[in-house]
């Protein structure tokens, strides 16, 4: 089987793509219209009223996580370098079990809308909320910029629109979802998108495998025949073990600190549903990455690497080109529309978590000290969503033409260093204090940003220096332990008797749950008072 | 039941959950970083073909993905049966 010079219509306006995309936007706006009528309280706006089932939330979590970048990027990496793409897939998945074991249930039981609820539970609200919001907004900003710039480039290439038009369309539709439909609409947009993406990728993989009597191994063997046995062996991706471990730590524990992922655990009614939703999400995402691996090999065998790099040097067009080769222009249109829809859904989730940090953490708890009436909270939440959406459009246009791929890695590094240590310590260590939490979160955020700025990615690749001051591309191996250490030491030197005496209450609520597992709309301001346990217990970790 | 025994009961419940969580987290860390370090230190071994089209690296990578799901499944089954039953006992 010789790779032929693929004839591609990529880059020209594709009628099918536009029809499919309009159908998706139409359907999701109809969902938003339906959701808007149900979104009257902050609980509905931020947490879909707690009425999402475990399976639905599993799809929504998978939808939040399966970005266009991972679909197109991993398929492209596999197409161009074979095995190495699998290393990425594995890295992006292994954070999920950690989320299940350590985070999901306690988070659901202790929090309300944001992970800051958990960290601030027994600590002083103002300083903890401010530093948690700093971490959240930094992660959201970098993740959002990466998505918006990716959207602009991708859509220009697939639909033939201008970059600015693409960013504007993504931004406006996303604002509509979040502003009017809140978490109810965002959740359903994620579910629809996850089903389309999984279905599209599966159909494409089946069409490829049909040419190899449905045997992935026959496909891989054909790649060996064309490109030599190296395609099945590790290549240049992991050359420095320290670098690999550092990236691995950031991916593994960053997932457990991503604000838009953590926020999803408040949409389910109880800890049991939170637990099962991550199980479904892990299965869906793992399956998706395995399918993507097959697509990458399919593209390299059926299209040829030269044809793929001819359209896009980074290989990002491998999956869409493959769709055109095996399914014709209509199928290319379908896959393009799904990729567009994917970006829309991910930015909606990000914007909502940023709006929650601004409105719930900063406005309600810091500015108004927890005394903000329901209608005011909702108004601030909507204003925050609108502001963030406009900011996302402006940032997307401002960063036009920049290489922002490192920003997703940065977002994970900050999430792993700023959010995860404070979250884990607040749930498991009696001696954790307000100052410790603030120090840990601020250290994690600033050290991760600083070290990435000093890393080869920014210094050499972006600024063109000969050498970087900090040798690693990902700072996780330094910043994550540093954040734990700072949180621990500062807590030891600044004991807080109130925080430790309230740990028994935290422990009770964390394991037993709130008084009622069912969602309550009755008490919007502060979390319902947990059942007090009078005997202080000793620490467990 | 007195408050003291209730608190002890919660203590035991919490300790068990953290222990199960820690063991499973460690299992996930070992399988993932084991895979990454093999890739980093012994590329020829990972490139070794076990069957036409199947290298050890691909097999192990797919197994790490499968293990992530299996470990999560083990936790969910344990929590749904043992842990939730103990919680139910505690709540009464």
XYZ file of C-alpha atoms in Angstrom:
633
model
C 0.000 0.000 0.000
C 1.705 3.145 -1.107
C 0.772 6.467 0.395
C -0.644 8.627 -2.310
C -0.376 12.343 -2.463
C -3.600 13.132 -0.677
C -5.932 15.525 -2.417
C -7.360 17.691 0.280
C -9.944 20.405 0.467
C -8.684 21.536 3.897
C -8.493 25.298 4.079
C -11.466 25.870 1.784
C -14.955 26.574 3.059
C -16.639 23.211 3.422
C -20.435 23.204 3.153
C -20.902 20.025 5.176
C -18.667 21.357 7.938
C -20.646 24.572 8.103
C -23.986 22.730 8.144
C -22.830 20.334 10.881
C -21.391 23.182 12.888
C -24.563 25.259 12.590
C -26.570 22.187 13.620
C -24.369 21.750 16.709
C -24.611 25.413 17.658
C -28.360 25.373 17.040
C -28.872 22.300 19.199
C -26.695 23.610 22.022
C -28.339 27.026 21.944
C -31.708 25.275 22.214
C -30.314 23.471 25.277
C -29.136 26.828 26.601
C -32.596 28.309 26.112
C -34.106 25.391 28.029
C -31.424 25.645 30.721
C -31.800 29.410 31.043
C -35.340 28.971 32.314
C -34.069 26.570 34.962
C -31.153 28.765 36.031
C -32.533 31.012 38.734
C -30.248 30.354 41.705
C -26.468 30.356 42.143
C -26.660 26.622 42.854
C -28.188 26.106 39.413
C -25.775 28.530 37.781
C -22.585 27.019 39.240
C -23.563 23.433 40.025
C -26.595 22.628 37.856
C -28.544 22.392 41.119
C -26.645 19.204 41.977
C -28.990 17.294 39.697
C -26.533 15.668 37.273
C -26.193 11.858 37.395
C -22.881 10.027 37.696
C -22.968 8.812 34.092
C -23.890 12.241 32.743
C -21.128 13.823 34.770
C -18.695 11.172 33.531
C -19.416 12.246 29.951
C -19.217 15.919 30.930
C -15.873 15.394 32.689
C -14.558 13.577 29.640
C -15.907 16.426 27.511
C -14.092 18.992 29.631
C -10.849 17.080 29.297
C -10.844 15.896 25.665
C -9.833 19.111 23.982
C -9.321 19.599 20.275
C -5.634 19.876 21.091
C -5.485 16.380 22.507
C -7.541 14.900 19.659
C -5.678 16.592 16.803
C -2.343 16.975 18.580
C -1.942 13.381 19.709
C -3.160 11.984 16.387
C -0.600 14.232 14.667
C 2.202 13.244 17.015
C 1.461 9.544 16.470
C 1.255 10.061 12.713
C 4.656 11.734 12.598
C 6.561 9.816 15.269
C 4.629 6.643 16.047
C 4.991 5.273 19.559
C 5.880 8.607 21.217
C 2.282 9.767 20.972
C 1.281 6.953 23.308
C 3.535 8.397 26.025
C 1.462 11.560 25.909
C -1.834 9.679 25.951
C -0.745 7.714 29.011
C 0.391 10.877 30.788
C -2.885 12.685 30.149
C -4.899 9.805 31.548
C -3.120 8.787 34.752
C -4.268 11.821 36.716
C -7.843 10.527 36.728
C -7.422 7.604 39.142
C -5.677 10.018 41.511
C -8.689 12.322 41.287
C -10.953 9.375 42.183
C -8.891 8.125 45.109
C -7.875 11.373 46.757
C -10.134 14.190 45.668
C -13.582 13.418 44.267
C -15.566 12.345 47.331
C -14.099 14.659 49.998
C -14.406 17.530 47.539
C -18.078 16.780 46.917
C -18.804 16.485 50.634
C -16.927 19.574 51.763
C -17.427 22.089 48.994
C -20.186 23.983 47.326
C -19.053 25.586 44.057
C -15.249 25.904 44.035
C -12.304 24.023 45.510
C -11.605 27.114 47.614
C -14.692 26.118 49.650
C -12.728 23.040 50.757
C -9.430 24.786 51.505
C -11.174 27.658 53.314
C -13.575 25.406 55.235
C -11.865 25.709 58.634
C -9.442 28.520 57.795
C -9.835 32.284 57.534
C -11.994 32.998 54.485
C -10.501 36.199 53.084
C -6.799 35.329 52.635
C -7.484 31.748 51.539
C -10.166 32.733 49.015
C -7.966 35.450 47.516
C -4.979 33.155 47.021
C -7.144 30.273 45.736
C -8.756 32.648 43.237
C -5.291 33.752 42.148
C -4.360 30.139 41.377
C -7.674 29.427 39.646
C -7.619 32.531 37.498
C -3.999 31.952 36.477
C -4.744 28.380 35.411
C -7.930 29.442 33.604
C -6.177 32.326 31.824
C -3.350 30.198 30.428
C -5.631 27.321 29.478
C -8.065 29.735 27.847
C -5.376 31.507 25.810
C -4.089 28.155 24.539
C -7.617 27.105 23.530
C -8.534 30.402 21.865
C -5.324 30.616 19.843
C -5.705 26.938 18.920
C -9.294 27.633 17.867
C -8.276 30.517 15.636
C -5.576 28.555 13.827
C -7.548 25.383 13.531
C -10.723 26.927 12.225
C -8.915 29.121 9.773
C -7.371 25.952 8.400
C -10.517 23.836 8.388
C -13.290 26.234 7.508
C -11.355 28.861 5.607
C -12.525 31.622 7.978
C -10.187 34.378 9.118
C -8.445 33.940 12.455
C -10.282 36.836 14.080
C -13.670 35.638 12.873
C -13.007 32.185 14.318
C -12.002 33.576 17.718
C -15.009 35.875 17.725
C -17.477 33.079 16.888
C -16.048 30.788 19.567
C -16.099 33.600 22.124
C -19.635 34.798 21.422
C -21.260 31.357 21.371
C -19.397 30.355 24.546
C -20.584 33.547 26.288
C -24.175 32.675 25.335
C -23.872 29.176 26.875
C -22.378 30.373 30.140
C -24.224 33.652 30.551
C -27.721 32.262 30.044
C -27.493 28.554 30.688
C -24.842 28.409 33.417
C -23.696 24.974 34.507
C -26.851 23.204 33.295
C -26.240 24.307 29.709
C -22.459 23.883 29.962
C -22.878 20.314 31.230
C -25.190 19.355 28.367
C -22.944 21.045 25.809
C -20.101 18.895 27.174
C -22.183 15.732 26.992
C -23.282 16.365 23.389
C -19.732 17.223 22.412
C -18.259 14.152 24.175
C -20.722 11.841 22.409
C -19.999 13.442 19.008
C -16.246 13.340 19.529
C -16.209 9.729 20.737
C -18.625 8.669 18.001
C -16.718 10.506 15.272
C -13.346 9.143 16.361
C -14.738 5.615 16.626
C -16.327 5.748 13.169
C -13.086 7.056 11.707
C -11.036 4.336 13.434
C -13.410 1.644 12.154
C -13.124 2.938 8.595
C -9.345 2.787 8.908
C -9.284 -0.645 10.520
C -11.638 -2.014 7.847
C -8.681 -1.760 5.481
C -6.600 -3.950 7.818
C -9.179 -6.676 8.492
C -10.018 -4.921 11.791
C -6.653 -5.710 13.313
C -4.739 -2.810 14.899
C -1.618 -4.972 14.843
C -1.854 -5.370 11.070
C -2.072 -1.580 10.852
C 0.977 -1.135 13.092
C 2.863 -3.749 11.061
C 2.082 -1.844 7.869
C 3.592 1.247 9.533
C 6.708 -0.825 10.293
C 6.887 -1.872 6.638
C 6.723 1.755 5.553
C 8.801 3.525 8.171
C 10.895 0.817 9.825
C 10.614 -0.771 13.280
C 11.443 2.565 14.980
C 7.793 3.630 14.722
C 6.943 1.152 17.459
C 9.848 2.191 19.695
C 10.368 5.263 21.872
C 11.981 8.114 19.978
C 13.131 11.556 20.908
C 10.234 12.584 23.128
C 11.649 11.235 26.381
C 15.401 11.743 26.386
C 15.891 13.282 29.795
C 14.413 11.102 32.564
C 14.210 14.045 34.965
C 12.222 15.995 32.406
C 9.912 13.025 31.854
C 9.238 12.574 35.569
C 8.652 16.306 35.994
C 6.126 16.432 33.157
C 4.537 13.247 34.508
C 4.066 14.766 37.968
C 2.471 17.885 36.509
C 0.073 15.849 34.348
C -0.772 13.358 37.084
C -1.458 15.805 39.892
C -2.403 18.760 37.716
C -5.604 16.979 36.687
C -6.512 16.928 40.389
C -6.063 20.694 40.561
C -7.756 21.930 37.383
C -10.527 24.264 38.543
C -12.945 23.446 35.718
C -12.598 19.723 36.431
C -12.938 20.109 40.221
C -16.023 22.247 39.759
C -17.818 19.364 38.024
C -17.931 17.389 41.267
C -20.453 19.819 42.696
C -22.954 19.052 39.957
C -23.689 15.532 41.213
C -25.990 14.873 44.166
C -23.584 12.970 46.441
C -20.149 11.463 46.986
C -21.156 8.145 45.483
C -22.130 9.797 42.202
C -18.903 11.821 42.281
C -16.950 8.600 42.619
C -18.711 6.781 39.805
C -18.532 9.792 37.490
C -14.726 9.673 37.533
C -14.848 5.964 36.790
C -16.913 6.608 33.661
C -14.704 9.558 32.697
C -11.520 7.493 33.066
C -12.938 4.762 30.851
C -14.132 7.194 28.183
C -10.885 9.177 28.091
C -8.705 6.029 28.062
C -10.746 4.617 25.203
C -10.551 7.916 23.340
C -6.743 8.016 23.578
C -6.419 4.431 22.344
C -8.655 5.265 19.370
C -6.601 8.407 18.701
C -3.479 6.228 18.637
C -5.044 4.099 15.894
C -6.021 7.238 13.949
C -2.435 8.492 14.089
C -1.067 5.258 12.690
C -3.862 5.178 10.123
C -2.921 8.648 8.926
C 0.771 7.862 8.620
C 0.098 4.642 6.687
C -2.772 5.762 4.452
C -1.728 9.369 3.805
C 2.013 9.358 4.309
C 3.963 11.661 6.616
C 4.997 13.956 3.776
C 1.409 14.742 2.860
C 0.538 15.465 6.507
C 3.424 17.847 7.114
C 2.699 19.422 3.720
C -0.598 20.756 5.091
C 0.558 21.542 8.644
C 4.097 21.192 9.935
C 2.952 20.177 13.406
C 0.813 17.326 12.054
C -2.364 18.789 13.539
C -4.326 18.094 10.374
C -3.578 14.348 10.354
C -6.978 13.314 11.742
C -9.097 15.608 9.513
C -7.067 14.607 6.430
C -7.582 10.971 7.324
C -11.309 11.610 7.625
C -11.335 13.049 4.121
C -9.280 10.169 2.732
C -11.467 7.381 4.121
C -14.848 9.115 4.333
C -14.773 11.830 1.703
C -15.502 15.550 2.026
C -18.747 15.130 4.027
C -16.915 13.176 6.711
C -14.150 15.783 6.778
C -16.907 18.320 7.351
C -18.295 16.296 10.220
C -14.899 15.877 11.930
C -14.088 19.569 11.433
C -17.381 20.602 12.980
C -16.739 18.269 15.933
C -13.299 19.795 16.473
C -14.824 23.290 16.418
C -17.566 22.206 18.833
C -14.938 20.709 21.108
C -13.158 24.023 21.545
C -16.456 25.765 22.248
C -17.317 23.336 24.998
C -13.905 23.440 26.671
C -13.768 27.243 26.769
C -17.293 27.347 28.208
C -16.226 25.093 31.096
C -13.114 27.175 31.716
C -15.017 30.446 31.699
C -17.576 29.126 34.161
C -14.876 28.073 36.641
C -13.203 31.468 36.314
C -16.569 33.158 36.899
C -17.094 31.027 40.013
C -13.745 32.132 41.440
C -14.538 35.792 40.748
C -18.124 35.758 41.946
C -18.327 33.073 44.651
C -14.820 33.362 46.119
C -13.897 36.990 45.599
C -17.213 38.869 45.523
C -19.427 36.853 47.856
C -16.842 35.803 50.445
C -14.164 38.475 50.285
C -15.975 41.679 49.317
C -19.358 40.924 50.904
C -18.074 38.607 53.682
C -20.665 35.967 52.876
C -23.607 38.387 53.142
C -24.538 38.729 49.511
C -28.172 38.206 48.554
C -28.894 35.453 46.048
C -29.950 37.722 43.168
C -26.817 39.823 43.613
C -24.545 36.737 43.533
C -26.218 35.608 40.359
C -25.826 39.026 38.764
C -22.133 39.179 39.678
C -21.649 35.631 38.335
C -23.194 36.629 34.998
C -21.170 39.832 34.806
C -18.014 37.844 35.570
C -18.854 35.355 32.794
C -19.442 38.151 30.329
C -16.201 39.884 31.328
C -14.178 36.680 31.089
C -15.700 35.839 27.722
C -14.784 39.240 26.296
C -11.309 38.932 27.825
C -10.909 35.505 26.193
C -11.745 36.979 22.770
C -9.288 39.854 23.275
C -6.520 37.540 24.486
C -7.138 35.185 21.584
C -6.701 38.046 19.114
C -3.740 39.534 21.032
C -1.822 36.224 20.973
C -2.454 35.655 17.256
C 0.447 33.867 15.612
C 2.164 33.106 18.927
C 3.262 29.603 19.792
C 1.210 29.020 22.914
C 1.398 25.214 23.103
C 3.451 25.477 26.302
C 0.580 27.256 28.043
C -1.402 24.061 28.591
C 1.652 22.505 30.233
C 1.961 25.654 32.308
C -1.680 25.437 33.364
C -1.138 21.837 34.526
C 2.066 22.768 36.372
C 0.294 25.585 38.232
C -2.709 23.395 39.003
C -0.410 20.663 40.371
C 1.692 23.110 42.404
C -0.778 25.757 43.563
C -4.101 23.964 43.910
C -3.437 20.287 44.558
C -1.085 20.549 47.604
C -3.343 23.017 49.447
C -6.392 20.906 48.654
C -4.804 17.667 49.862
C -3.283 19.210 53.000
C -6.527 20.884 54.010
C -8.362 17.550 53.780
C -5.778 15.308 55.382
C -3.725 17.317 57.869
C -5.096 18.660 61.109
C -2.208 21.089 61.571
C -2.790 22.989 58.302
C -3.264 26.713 58.899
C -4.445 29.806 57.050
C -0.910 31.102 56.620
C 0.271 27.678 55.485
C -2.501 27.482 52.873
C -1.850 30.975 51.547
C 1.915 30.408 51.439
C 1.492 27.075 49.657
C -0.877 28.413 46.993
C 1.075 31.608 46.348
C 4.395 29.745 46.228
C 2.974 27.150 43.847
C 1.552 29.739 41.455
C 4.524 32.097 41.422
C 7.267 29.448 41.337
C 5.585 27.602 38.460
C 5.139 30.792 36.424
C 8.692 31.958 37.183
C 10.365 28.641 36.343
C 8.420 28.301 33.088
C 9.514 31.817 32.189
C 13.140 30.783 32.840
C 12.726 27.423 31.050
C 14.017 26.499 27.589
C 10.445 26.664 26.224
C 10.227 30.413 26.788
C 13.891 31.464 26.834
C 15.145 29.414 23.863
C 12.075 28.622 21.738
C 10.229 31.912 22.218
C 12.836 34.541 23.062
C 15.691 33.008 21.097
C 18.301 32.922 23.860
C 21.096 30.363 23.557
C 20.556 28.811 26.923
C 17.857 28.790 29.565
C 18.498 29.625 33.202
C 16.295 26.747 34.369
C 17.054 23.529 32.457
C 13.674 21.738 32.574
C 10.721 22.468 30.305
C 8.284 21.535 33.040
C 8.884 22.710 36.609
C 6.576 20.229 38.383
C 9.340 18.228 40.039
C 10.569 21.386 41.822
C 7.406 23.434 42.325
C 5.080 20.687 43.587
C 7.316 19.494 46.458
C 8.186 23.135 47.162
C 4.534 24.030 47.563
C 3.941 21.076 49.934
C 7.070 21.971 51.910
C 6.192 25.664 52.234
C 2.627 24.831 53.284
C 3.947 22.421 55.900
C 6.713 24.607 57.336
C 4.602 27.773 57.458
C 1.793 25.846 59.179
C 4.249 24.526 61.777
C 5.605 27.967 62.640
C 2.168 29.620 62.715
C -0.122 27.271 64.649
C -3.828 28.088 64.464
C -5.822 26.530 67.261
C -9.216 27.250 65.722
C -8.271 25.544 62.462
C -7.075 22.387 64.190
C -10.006 22.252 66.586
C -12.407 22.411 63.660
C -10.658 19.523 61.905
C -12.952 16.997 63.574
C -15.877 18.760 61.918
C -14.085 18.692 58.558
C -13.368 15.015 58.941
C -16.933 14.228 59.830
C -18.374 16.103 56.893
C -15.691 14.887 54.495
C -16.543 11.249 55.124
C -20.152 11.263 56.199
C -21.291 14.056 53.939
C -23.648 16.921 54.577
C -26.791 16.356 56.605
C -28.798 15.807 53.467
C -27.153 14.310 50.412
C -29.827 15.709 48.181
C -29.163 19.178 46.793
C -30.587 21.961 48.895
C -31.536 25.263 47.435
C -32.649 26.644 50.752
C -29.405 28.038 52.122
C -27.412 29.761 49.440
C -24.882 31.842 51.388
C -22.699 29.584 53.485
C -22.577 25.779 53.487
C -25.218 24.157 55.670
C -23.882 23.613 59.162
C -22.499 20.109 59.492
C -23.415 17.880 62.383
C -20.948 18.759 65.135
C -18.682 16.115 66.565
C -17.628 17.172 70.003
C -14.610 15.009 70.635
C -11.574 16.321 68.767
C -9.858 13.445 67.047
C -6.187 12.892 66.432
C -4.746 13.412 63.011
C -4.514 10.507 60.635
C -1.730 11.435 58.326
C -23.900 5.059 71.625
C -21.630 7.607 73.279
C -19.830 10.377 71.445
C -16.447 8.812 72.177
C -17.097 5.553 70.390
C -18.776 7.447 67.551
C -15.621 9.518 67.109
C -13.450 6.397 67.209
C -15.664 4.794 64.624
C -15.257 7.781 62.304
C -11.524 7.737 62.964
C -11.308 4.105 61.841
C -13.495 4.789 58.818
C -11.347 7.735 57.771
C -8.118 5.816 58.309
C -9.349 2.917 56.168
C -10.387 5.177 53.320
C -7.089 7.047 53.305
C -5.206 3.745 53.415
C -7.062 2.289 50.435
C -6.646 5.586 48.581
C -2.926 5.697 49.349
C -2.296 2.093 48.245
C -4.148 2.595 44.955
C -2.450 5.950 44.332
C 0.920 4.278 44.911
C -0.015 1.476 42.497
C -0.889 4.046 39.839
C 2.321 6.017 40.468
C 4.429 2.864 40.193
C 2.853 1.637 36.968
C 3.011 5.055 35.303
C 6.494 6.086 36.366
C 7.725 2.531 35.775
C 6.546 2.894 32.177
C 8.088 6.362 31.772
C 11.431 5.312 33.270
C 11.572 2.217 31.048
C 10.998 4.504 28.076
C 13.706 6.849 29.309
C 16.342 4.259 30.187
C 15.800 1.282 27.903
C 14.465 2.317 24.516
C 15.676 -0.845 22.704
C 13.788 -3.059 25.169
C 10.584 -1.051 24.663
C 11.026 -1.265 20.900
C 11.356 -5.044 20.949
C 8.626 -6.661 18.860
C 6.643 -9.360 20.600
C 4.509 -10.109 17.553
C 4.240 -8.521 14.122
C 3.086 -4.969 14.800
C 3.228 -5.236 18.585
C 6.186 -3.821 20.495
C 6.666 -4.183 24.241
C 6.286 -0.403 24.552
C 2.851 -0.389 22.906
C 1.710 -3.305 25.028
C 2.882 -1.681 28.268
C 1.468 1.726 27.312
C -1.919 0.202 26.610
C -1.671 -1.728 29.872
C -0.999 1.464 31.855
C -4.131 2.993 30.313
C -6.089 -0.164 31.132
C -4.663 -0.261 34.662
C -5.823 3.314 35.301
C -9.336 2.121 34.599
C -8.955 -1.126 36.551
C -7.561 0.648 39.647
C -10.413 3.155 39.502
C -12.820 0.225 39.143
C -11.318 -1.545 42.161
C -11.772 1.587 44.218
C -15.363 2.081 43.072
C -16.288 -1.538 43.822
C -14.614 -1.356 47.252
C -16.247 1.957 48.085
C -19.696 0.966 46.840
C -19.709 -2.230 48.870
C -17.502 -2.007 51.948
C -17.096 1.698 52.544
C -20.677 2.747 51.877
C -21.952 -0.061 54.114
C -19.677 1.088 56.936
C -20.828 4.657 56.362
C -24.430 3.541 56.491
C -23.754 1.773 59.796
C -22.087 4.907 61.099
C -24.940 7.199 60.113
C -27.493 5.199 62.068
